[in-house]
Coordinates of C-alpha atoms in Angstrom, one line a residue:
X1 CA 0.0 0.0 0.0
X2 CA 1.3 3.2 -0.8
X3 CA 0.6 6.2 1.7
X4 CA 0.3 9.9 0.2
X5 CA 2.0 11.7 2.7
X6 CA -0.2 14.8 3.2
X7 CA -1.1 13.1 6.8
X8 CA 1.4 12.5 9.7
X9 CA -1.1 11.0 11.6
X10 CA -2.2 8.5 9.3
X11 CA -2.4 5.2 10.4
X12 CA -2.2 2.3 7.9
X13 CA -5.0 -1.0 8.8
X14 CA -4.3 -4.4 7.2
X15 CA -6.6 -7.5 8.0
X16 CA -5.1 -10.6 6.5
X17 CA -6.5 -14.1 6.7
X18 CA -3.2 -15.6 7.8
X19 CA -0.6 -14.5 10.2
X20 CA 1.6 -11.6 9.1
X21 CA 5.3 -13.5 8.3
X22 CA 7.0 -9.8 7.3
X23 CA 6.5 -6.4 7.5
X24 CA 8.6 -4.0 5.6
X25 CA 8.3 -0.3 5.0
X26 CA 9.7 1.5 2.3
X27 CA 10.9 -1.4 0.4
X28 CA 12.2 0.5 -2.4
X29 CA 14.4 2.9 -0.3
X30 CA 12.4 6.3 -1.5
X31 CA 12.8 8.0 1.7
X32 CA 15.8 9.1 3.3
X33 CA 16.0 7.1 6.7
X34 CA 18.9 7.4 9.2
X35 CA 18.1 3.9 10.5
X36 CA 16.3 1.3 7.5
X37 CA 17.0 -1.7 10.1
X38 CA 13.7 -1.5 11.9
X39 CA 11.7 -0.8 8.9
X40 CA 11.4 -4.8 9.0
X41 CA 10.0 -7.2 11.2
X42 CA 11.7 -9.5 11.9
X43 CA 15.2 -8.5 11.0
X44 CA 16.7 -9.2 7.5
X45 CA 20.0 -10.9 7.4
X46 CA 21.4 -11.6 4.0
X47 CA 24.9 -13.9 3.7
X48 CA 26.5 -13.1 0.9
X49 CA 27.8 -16.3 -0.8
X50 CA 24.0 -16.5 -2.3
X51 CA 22.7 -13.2 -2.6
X52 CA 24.4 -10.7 -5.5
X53 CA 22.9 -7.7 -3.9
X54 CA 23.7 -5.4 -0.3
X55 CA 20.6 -4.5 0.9
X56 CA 21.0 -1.4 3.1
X57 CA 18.0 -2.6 5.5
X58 CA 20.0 -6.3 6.1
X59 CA 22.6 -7.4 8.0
X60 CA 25.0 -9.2 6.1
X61 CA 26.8 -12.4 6.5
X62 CA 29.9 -13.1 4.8
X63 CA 31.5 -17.0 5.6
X64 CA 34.8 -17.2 4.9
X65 CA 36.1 -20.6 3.8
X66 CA 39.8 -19.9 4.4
X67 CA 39.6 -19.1 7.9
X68 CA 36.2 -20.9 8.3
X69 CA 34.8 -17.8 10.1
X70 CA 32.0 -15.9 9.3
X71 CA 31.5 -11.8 9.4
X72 CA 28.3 -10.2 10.5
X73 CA 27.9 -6.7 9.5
X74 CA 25.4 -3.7 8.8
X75 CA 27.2 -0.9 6.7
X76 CA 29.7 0.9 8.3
X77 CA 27.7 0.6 11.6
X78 CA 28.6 -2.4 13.0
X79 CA 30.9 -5.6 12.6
X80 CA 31.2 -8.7 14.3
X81 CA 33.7 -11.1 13.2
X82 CA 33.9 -14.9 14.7
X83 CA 36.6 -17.4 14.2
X84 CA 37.6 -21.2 15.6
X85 CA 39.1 -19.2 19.0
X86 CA 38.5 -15.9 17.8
X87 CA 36.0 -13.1 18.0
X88 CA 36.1 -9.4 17.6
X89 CA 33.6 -6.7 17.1
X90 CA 33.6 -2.9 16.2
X91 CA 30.0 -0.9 16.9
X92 CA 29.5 2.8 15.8
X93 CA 27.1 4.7 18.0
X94 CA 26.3 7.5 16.6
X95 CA 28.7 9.7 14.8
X96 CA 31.9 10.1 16.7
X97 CA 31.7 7.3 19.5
X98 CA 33.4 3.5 18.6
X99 CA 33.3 0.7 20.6
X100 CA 35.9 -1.9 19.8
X101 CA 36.4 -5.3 21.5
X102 CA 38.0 -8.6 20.7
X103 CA 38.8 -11.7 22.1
X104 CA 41.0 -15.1 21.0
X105 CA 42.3 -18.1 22.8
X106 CA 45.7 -18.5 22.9
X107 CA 48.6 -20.8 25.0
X108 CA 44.7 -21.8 26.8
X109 CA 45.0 -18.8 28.0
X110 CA 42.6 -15.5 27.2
X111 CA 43.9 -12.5 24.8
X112 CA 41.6 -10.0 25.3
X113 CA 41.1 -6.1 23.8
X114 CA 38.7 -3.5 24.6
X115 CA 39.0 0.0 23.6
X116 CA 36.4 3.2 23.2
X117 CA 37.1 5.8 20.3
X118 CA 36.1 9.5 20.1
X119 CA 36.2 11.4 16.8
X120 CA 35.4 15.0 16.8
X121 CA 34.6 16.9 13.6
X122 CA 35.7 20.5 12.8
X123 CA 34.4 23.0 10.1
X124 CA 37.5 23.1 7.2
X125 CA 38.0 26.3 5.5
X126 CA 38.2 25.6 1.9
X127 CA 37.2 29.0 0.2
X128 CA 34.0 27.4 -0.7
X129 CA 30.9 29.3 0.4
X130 CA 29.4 26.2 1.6
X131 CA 30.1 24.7 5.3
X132 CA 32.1 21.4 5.1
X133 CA 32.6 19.4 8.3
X134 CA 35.0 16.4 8.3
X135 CA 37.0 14.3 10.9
X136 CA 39.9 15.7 12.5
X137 CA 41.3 14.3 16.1
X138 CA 40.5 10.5 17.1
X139 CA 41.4 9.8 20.5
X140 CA 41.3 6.2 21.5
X141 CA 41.6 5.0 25.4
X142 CA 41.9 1.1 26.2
X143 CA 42.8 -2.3 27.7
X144 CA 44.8 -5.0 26.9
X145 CA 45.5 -8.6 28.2
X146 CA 47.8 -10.0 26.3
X147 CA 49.8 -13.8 26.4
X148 CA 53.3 -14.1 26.5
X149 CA 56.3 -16.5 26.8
X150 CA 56.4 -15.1 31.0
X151 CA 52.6 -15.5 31.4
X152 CA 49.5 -12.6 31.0
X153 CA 50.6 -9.0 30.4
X154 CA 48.1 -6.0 30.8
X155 CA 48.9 -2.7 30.2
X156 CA 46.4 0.6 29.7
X157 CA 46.5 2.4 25.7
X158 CA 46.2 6.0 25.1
X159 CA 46.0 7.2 21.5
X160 CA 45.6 10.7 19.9
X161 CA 45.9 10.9 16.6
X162 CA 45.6 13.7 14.0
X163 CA 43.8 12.9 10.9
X164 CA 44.5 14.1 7.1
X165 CA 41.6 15.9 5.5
X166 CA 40.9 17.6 2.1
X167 CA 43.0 20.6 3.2
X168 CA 45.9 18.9 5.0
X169 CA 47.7 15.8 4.0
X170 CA 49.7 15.0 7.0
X171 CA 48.9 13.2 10.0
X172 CA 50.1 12.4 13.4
X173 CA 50.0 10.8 16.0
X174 CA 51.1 9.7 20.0
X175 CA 50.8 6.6 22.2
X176 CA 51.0 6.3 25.5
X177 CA 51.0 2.0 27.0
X178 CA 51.2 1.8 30.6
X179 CA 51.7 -1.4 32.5
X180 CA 50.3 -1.8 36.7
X181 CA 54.0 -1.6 37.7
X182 CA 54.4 1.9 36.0
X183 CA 56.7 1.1 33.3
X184 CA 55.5 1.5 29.9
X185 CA 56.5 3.2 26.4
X186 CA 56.0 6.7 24.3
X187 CA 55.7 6.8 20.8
X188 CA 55.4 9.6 18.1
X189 CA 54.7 9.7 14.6
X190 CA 54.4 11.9 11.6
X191 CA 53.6 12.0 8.1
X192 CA 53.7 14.6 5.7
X193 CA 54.1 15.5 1.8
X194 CA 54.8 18.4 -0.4
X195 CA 53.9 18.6 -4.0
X196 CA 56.7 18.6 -6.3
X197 CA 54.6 19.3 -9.7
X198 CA 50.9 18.8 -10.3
X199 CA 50.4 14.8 -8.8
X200 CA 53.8 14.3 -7.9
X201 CA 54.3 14.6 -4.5
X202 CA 57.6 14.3 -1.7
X203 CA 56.5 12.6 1.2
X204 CA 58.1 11.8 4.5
X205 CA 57.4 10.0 7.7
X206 CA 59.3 10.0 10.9
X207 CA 58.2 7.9 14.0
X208 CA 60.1 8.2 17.4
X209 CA 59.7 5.9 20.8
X210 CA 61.5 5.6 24.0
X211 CA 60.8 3.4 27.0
X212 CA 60.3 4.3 30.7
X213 CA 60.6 2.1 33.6
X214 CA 61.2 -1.7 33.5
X215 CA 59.6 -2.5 29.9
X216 CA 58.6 -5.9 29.4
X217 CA 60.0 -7.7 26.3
X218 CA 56.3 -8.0 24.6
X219 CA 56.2 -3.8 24.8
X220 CA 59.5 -2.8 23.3
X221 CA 59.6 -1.8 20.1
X222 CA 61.1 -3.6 17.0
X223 CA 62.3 -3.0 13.3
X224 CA 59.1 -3.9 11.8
X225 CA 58.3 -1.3 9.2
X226 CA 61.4 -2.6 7.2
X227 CA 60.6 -4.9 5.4
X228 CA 63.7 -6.6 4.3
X229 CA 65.1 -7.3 8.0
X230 CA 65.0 -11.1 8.0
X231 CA 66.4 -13.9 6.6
X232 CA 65.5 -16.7 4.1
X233 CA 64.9 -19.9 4.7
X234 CA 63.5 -22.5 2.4
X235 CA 62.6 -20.5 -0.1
X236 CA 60.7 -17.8 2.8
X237 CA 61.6 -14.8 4.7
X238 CA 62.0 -15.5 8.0
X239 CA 61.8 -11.8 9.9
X240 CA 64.5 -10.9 12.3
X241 CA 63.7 -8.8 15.4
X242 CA 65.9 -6.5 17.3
X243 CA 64.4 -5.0 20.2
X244 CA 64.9 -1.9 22.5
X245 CA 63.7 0.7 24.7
X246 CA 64.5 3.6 22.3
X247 CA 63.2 3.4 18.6
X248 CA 63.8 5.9 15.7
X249 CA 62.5 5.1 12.1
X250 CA 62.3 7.2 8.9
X251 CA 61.0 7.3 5.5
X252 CA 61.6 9.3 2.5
X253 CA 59.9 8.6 -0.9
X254 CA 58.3 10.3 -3.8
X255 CA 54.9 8.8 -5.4
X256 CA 53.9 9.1 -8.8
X257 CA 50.9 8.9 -11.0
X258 CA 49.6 5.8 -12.6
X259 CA 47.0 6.8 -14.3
X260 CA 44.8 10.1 -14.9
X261 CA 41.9 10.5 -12.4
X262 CA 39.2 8.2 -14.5
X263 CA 38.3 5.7 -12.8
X264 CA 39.4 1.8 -14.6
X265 CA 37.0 -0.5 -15.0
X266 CA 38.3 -4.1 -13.2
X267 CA 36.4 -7.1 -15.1
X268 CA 32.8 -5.1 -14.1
X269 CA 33.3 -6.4 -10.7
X270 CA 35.2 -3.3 -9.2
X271 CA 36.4 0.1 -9.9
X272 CA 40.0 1.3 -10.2
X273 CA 39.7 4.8 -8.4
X274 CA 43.5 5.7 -8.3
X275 CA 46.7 4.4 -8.7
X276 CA 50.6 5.3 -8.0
X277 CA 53.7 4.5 -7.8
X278 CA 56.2 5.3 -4.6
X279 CA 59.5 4.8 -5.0
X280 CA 61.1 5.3 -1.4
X281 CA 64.3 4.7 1.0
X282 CA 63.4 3.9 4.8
X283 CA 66.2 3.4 7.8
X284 CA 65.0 2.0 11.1
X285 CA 67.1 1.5 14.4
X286 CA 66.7 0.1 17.8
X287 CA 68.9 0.2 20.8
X288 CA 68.5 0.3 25.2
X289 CA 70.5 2.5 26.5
X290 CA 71.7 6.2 25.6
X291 CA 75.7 5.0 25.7
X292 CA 74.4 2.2 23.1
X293 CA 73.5 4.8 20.6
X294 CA 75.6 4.0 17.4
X295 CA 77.2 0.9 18.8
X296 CA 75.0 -1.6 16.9
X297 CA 74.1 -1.5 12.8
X298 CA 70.9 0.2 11.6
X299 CA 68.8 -1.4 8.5
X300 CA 68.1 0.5 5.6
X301 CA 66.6 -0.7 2.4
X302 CA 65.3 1.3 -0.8
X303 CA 61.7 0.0 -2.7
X304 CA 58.8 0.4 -4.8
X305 CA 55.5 0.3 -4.0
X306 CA 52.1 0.3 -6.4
X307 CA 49.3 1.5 -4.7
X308 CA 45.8 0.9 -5.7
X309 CA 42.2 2.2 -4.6
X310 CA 39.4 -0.1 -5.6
X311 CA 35.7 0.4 -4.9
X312 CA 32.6 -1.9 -5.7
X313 CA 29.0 -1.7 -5.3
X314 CA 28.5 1.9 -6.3
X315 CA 31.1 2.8 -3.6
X316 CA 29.9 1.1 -0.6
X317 CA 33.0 -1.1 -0.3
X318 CA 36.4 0.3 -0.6
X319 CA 39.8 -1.6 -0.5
X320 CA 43.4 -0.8 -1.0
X321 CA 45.9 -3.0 -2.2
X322 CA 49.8 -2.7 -2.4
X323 CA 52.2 -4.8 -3.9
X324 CA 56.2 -4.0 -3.1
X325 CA 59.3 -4.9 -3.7
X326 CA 62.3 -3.6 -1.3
X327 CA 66.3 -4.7 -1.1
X328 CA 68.3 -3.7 1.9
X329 CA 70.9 -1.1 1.7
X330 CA 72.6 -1.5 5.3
X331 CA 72.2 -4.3 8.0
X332 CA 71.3 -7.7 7.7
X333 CA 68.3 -8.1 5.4
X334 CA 66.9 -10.1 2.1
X335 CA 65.3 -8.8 -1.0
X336 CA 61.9 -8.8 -0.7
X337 CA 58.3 -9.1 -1.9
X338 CA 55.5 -7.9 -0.4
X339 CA 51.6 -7.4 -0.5
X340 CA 49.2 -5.4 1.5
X341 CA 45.4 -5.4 1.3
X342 CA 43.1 -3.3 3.9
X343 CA 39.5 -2.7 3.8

């Protein structure tokens, strides 16, 4: 039945001979709801490996046979993800408030995270007469349990971070881990970029950590971001690991256009939105102790990364994918191969 609108207080009367198995309003999506999930009774859920639609007013389940999991999700609004000894969720309430937990057995033992999110929004001034709002600051407070070789480790997380926007490419950030006995760790990070020519663009990133207290071995920091530190073993990398209280880590590259700004059509399943090229040389060190400063070999390696946006459904689902390849310049390390994929 279709309702005219001139009346708020209209109230719509159906007598059927059988009991009512659905009720849906607005099945076609012609007016603009913040919330389409109770517009059904009872509750549409939709699992993906047989349906070749999203439904905005479903919940939709995605199985995944590699990991034998399955992913529930609405939108952007909610997402609960359940493995053999593994679960994890992420709920949005509202605009700027995040709720993220997760759980997974490991050593029989409980590895646990929960963590609340704000986001605050600020007007940007971009010469336009209109008024644009956008995410600016994310500050992120939580707990974590984690299982290690010397038995549970808990520790409190604080994170600000500032976030890029249409008017400002870089972004930073600090952390702040605490353990009970009052040692923990400081981080800070940074990335920027400057624009050479029209879509060539310099871009650099510096992170800096140092330890306080008596810092367990699971919260010191490590080489990670380069990606040739390991070795190779049968034909795979095996990474390498050099811990320390103090961390320092840099990265200079310049990234390149691809392709013009039309958007490449990937076998009609998905949409090529952008793609670059970096080419890039990163150093990374680690050491304890101030006198240890320059007493042990940094690692330094020099790549190329291709970096692709990809979007499907009209939009609704956007991925990134990178695919690099980097060789080590200083320190022990392996040439290397490496992908990247993040929803």
């Amino acid at each position: 039945r279709t309702w005219d609108g001139e009346n708020l207080q209209d109230t719509l009367t159906f007598t059927t001979q059988e009991p009512v198995s659905r009720v849906t309003i607005d099945p076609d999506h012609l007016i603009p709801d913040r919330d389409r999930l109770n517009n059904n009774a009872p509750v549409k859920f939709v699992v993906a490996a047989k349906e070749n639609s999203f439904p905005l007013d479903a919940y939709l389940i995605r199985p995944d046979p590699v990991s034998q999991g399955v992913t529930i999700s609405y939108l952007d609004r909610m997402q609960i993800r359940i493995e053999q000894g593994m679960a994890a969720a992420r709920i949005a309430i509202g605009r700027s408030h995040y709720i993220s937990l997760s759980a997974k057995l490991k050593k029989n033992d409980l590895d646990a995270t929960a963590s609340y999110t704000y986001l605050s929004f600020s007007r940007l001034e971009t010469g336009s007469p209109g008024t644009f709002w956008a995410p600016t600051l994310s500050f992120t407070v939580g707990a974590r349990r984690m299982v290690t070789d010397n038995g549970p480790l808990s520790y409190l997380h604080l994170g600000l971070f500032a976030l890029p926007s249409i008017v400002r490419s870089g972004e930073s950030a600090i952390a702040l881990d605490v353990t009970p006995s009052g040692a923990g760790r400081v981080a800070v990070g940074a990335f920027d970029e400057l624009r050479v020519i029209p879509q060539v663009y310099l871009q650099g990133t510096v992170v800096l950590g140092t330890g306080f207290g008596d810092l367990p071995q699971p919260l010191m920091f490590d080489r990670t971001e380069i990606h040739t530190f390991g070795r190779a073993e049968n034909g795979l990398l095996k990474p390498l690991h050099a811990y320390g209280t103090q961390k320092l880590y840099g990265r200079l590259g310049i990234e390149l256009p691809l392709q013009d700004d039309s958007p490449y059509n990937l076998f009609n399943l998905a949409m090529i939105d952008h793609a670059v090229m970096r080419v890039f040389g990163a150093v990374g060190y680690t050491w304890n102790e101030e006198d240890e400063f320059g007493k042990t070999i940094p690692n330094a390696e020099a790549g190329v990364e291709v970096v692709v946006d990809v979007s499907a459904i009209g939009g609704l689902l956007s991925m990134k994918g990178l695919v690099g390849y980097a060789t080590p310049l200083l320190g022990e390390g392996v040439d290397v191969i490496y992908v990247g994929f993040s929803l």
